[in-house]
Short mmCIF file of C-alpha atoms in Angstrom, two decimals:
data_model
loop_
_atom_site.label_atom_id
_atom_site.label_comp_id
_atom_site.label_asym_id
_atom_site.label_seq_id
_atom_site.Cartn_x
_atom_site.Cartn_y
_atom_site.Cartn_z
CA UNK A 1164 47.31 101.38 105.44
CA UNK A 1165 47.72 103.89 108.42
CA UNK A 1166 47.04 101.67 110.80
CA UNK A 1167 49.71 99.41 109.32
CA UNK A 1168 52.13 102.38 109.67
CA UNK A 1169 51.15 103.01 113.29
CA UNK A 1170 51.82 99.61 114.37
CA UNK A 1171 54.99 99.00 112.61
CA UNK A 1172 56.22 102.70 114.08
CA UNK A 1173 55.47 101.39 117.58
CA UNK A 1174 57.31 98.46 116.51
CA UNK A 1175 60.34 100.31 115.55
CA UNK A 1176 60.35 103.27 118.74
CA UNK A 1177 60.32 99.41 120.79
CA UNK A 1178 63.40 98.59 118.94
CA UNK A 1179 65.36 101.67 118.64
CA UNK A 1180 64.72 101.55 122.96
CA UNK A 1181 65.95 98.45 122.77
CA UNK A 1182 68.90 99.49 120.89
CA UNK A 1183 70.10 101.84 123.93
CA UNK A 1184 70.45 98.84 126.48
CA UNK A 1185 73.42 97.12 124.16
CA UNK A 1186 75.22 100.77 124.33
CA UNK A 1187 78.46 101.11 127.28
CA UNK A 1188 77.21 104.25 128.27
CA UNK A 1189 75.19 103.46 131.67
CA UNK A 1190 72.60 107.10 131.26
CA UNK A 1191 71.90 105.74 127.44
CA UNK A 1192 70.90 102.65 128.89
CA UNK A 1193 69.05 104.21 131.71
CA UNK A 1194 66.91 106.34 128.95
CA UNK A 1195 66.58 103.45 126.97
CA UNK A 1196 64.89 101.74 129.72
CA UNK A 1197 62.84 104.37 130.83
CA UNK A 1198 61.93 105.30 127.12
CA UNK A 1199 60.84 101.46 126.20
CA UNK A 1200 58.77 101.61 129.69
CA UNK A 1201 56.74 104.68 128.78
CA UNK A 1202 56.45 103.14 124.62
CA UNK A 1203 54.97 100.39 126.18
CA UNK A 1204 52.25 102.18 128.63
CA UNK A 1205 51.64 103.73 125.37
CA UNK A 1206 50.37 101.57 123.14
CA UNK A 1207 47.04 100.89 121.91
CA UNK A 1208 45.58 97.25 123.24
CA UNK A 1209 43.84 96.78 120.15
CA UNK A 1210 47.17 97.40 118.24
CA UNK A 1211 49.27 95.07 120.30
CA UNK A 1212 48.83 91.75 118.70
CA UNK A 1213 50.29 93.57 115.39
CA UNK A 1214 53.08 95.10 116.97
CA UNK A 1215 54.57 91.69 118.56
CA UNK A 1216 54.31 90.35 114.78
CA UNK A 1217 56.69 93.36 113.51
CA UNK A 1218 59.17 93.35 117.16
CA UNK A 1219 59.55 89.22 116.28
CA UNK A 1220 60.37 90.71 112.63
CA UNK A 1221 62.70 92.72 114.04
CA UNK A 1222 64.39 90.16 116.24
CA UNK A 1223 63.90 92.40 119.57
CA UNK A 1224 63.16 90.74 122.80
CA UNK A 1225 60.31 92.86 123.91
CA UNK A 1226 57.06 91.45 123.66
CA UNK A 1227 53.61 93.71 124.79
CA UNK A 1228 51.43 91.79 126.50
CA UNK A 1229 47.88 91.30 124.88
CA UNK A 1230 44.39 90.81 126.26
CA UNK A 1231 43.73 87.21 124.30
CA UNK A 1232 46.39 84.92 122.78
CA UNK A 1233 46.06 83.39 120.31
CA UNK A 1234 47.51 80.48 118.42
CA UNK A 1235 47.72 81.64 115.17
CA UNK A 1236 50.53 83.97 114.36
CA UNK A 1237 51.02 85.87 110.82
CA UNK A 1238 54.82 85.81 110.13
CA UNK A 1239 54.33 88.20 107.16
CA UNK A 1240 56.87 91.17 107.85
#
């Protein structure tokens, strides 16, 4: 179960970064960017996989790139 809350937190910093770039204000967007950079330095590779599933849940655009790929994908949200 915590694990489960870590990657679905990750998931949601992501999006709320990714939130920032859609705002007029060009500094907002500026710290979005550089926030979503850092979240993404920051996460775990071994939690990666689970974190795209939740940012495709969450209809964001960001995607973390993962060590192995693999076909099968678990939609569950």
């Amino acid at each position: 179960m915590r694990q489960w809350q870590q990657v679905r937190t990750w998931a949601r910093l992501i999006r709320e970064a990714e939130a920032l770039w859609h705002v007029d204000v060009r500094a907002l967007r500026r710290m979005g960017a550089q926030e979503l950079s850092q979240l993404i330095e920051e996460v775990p590779p071994t939690h990666r996989q689970r974190v795209n599933r939740w940012l495709n849940c969450y209809s964001v655009s960001t995607r973390l790139q993962t060590a192995k790929t693999s076909n099968h994908t678990n939609s569950a949200c």
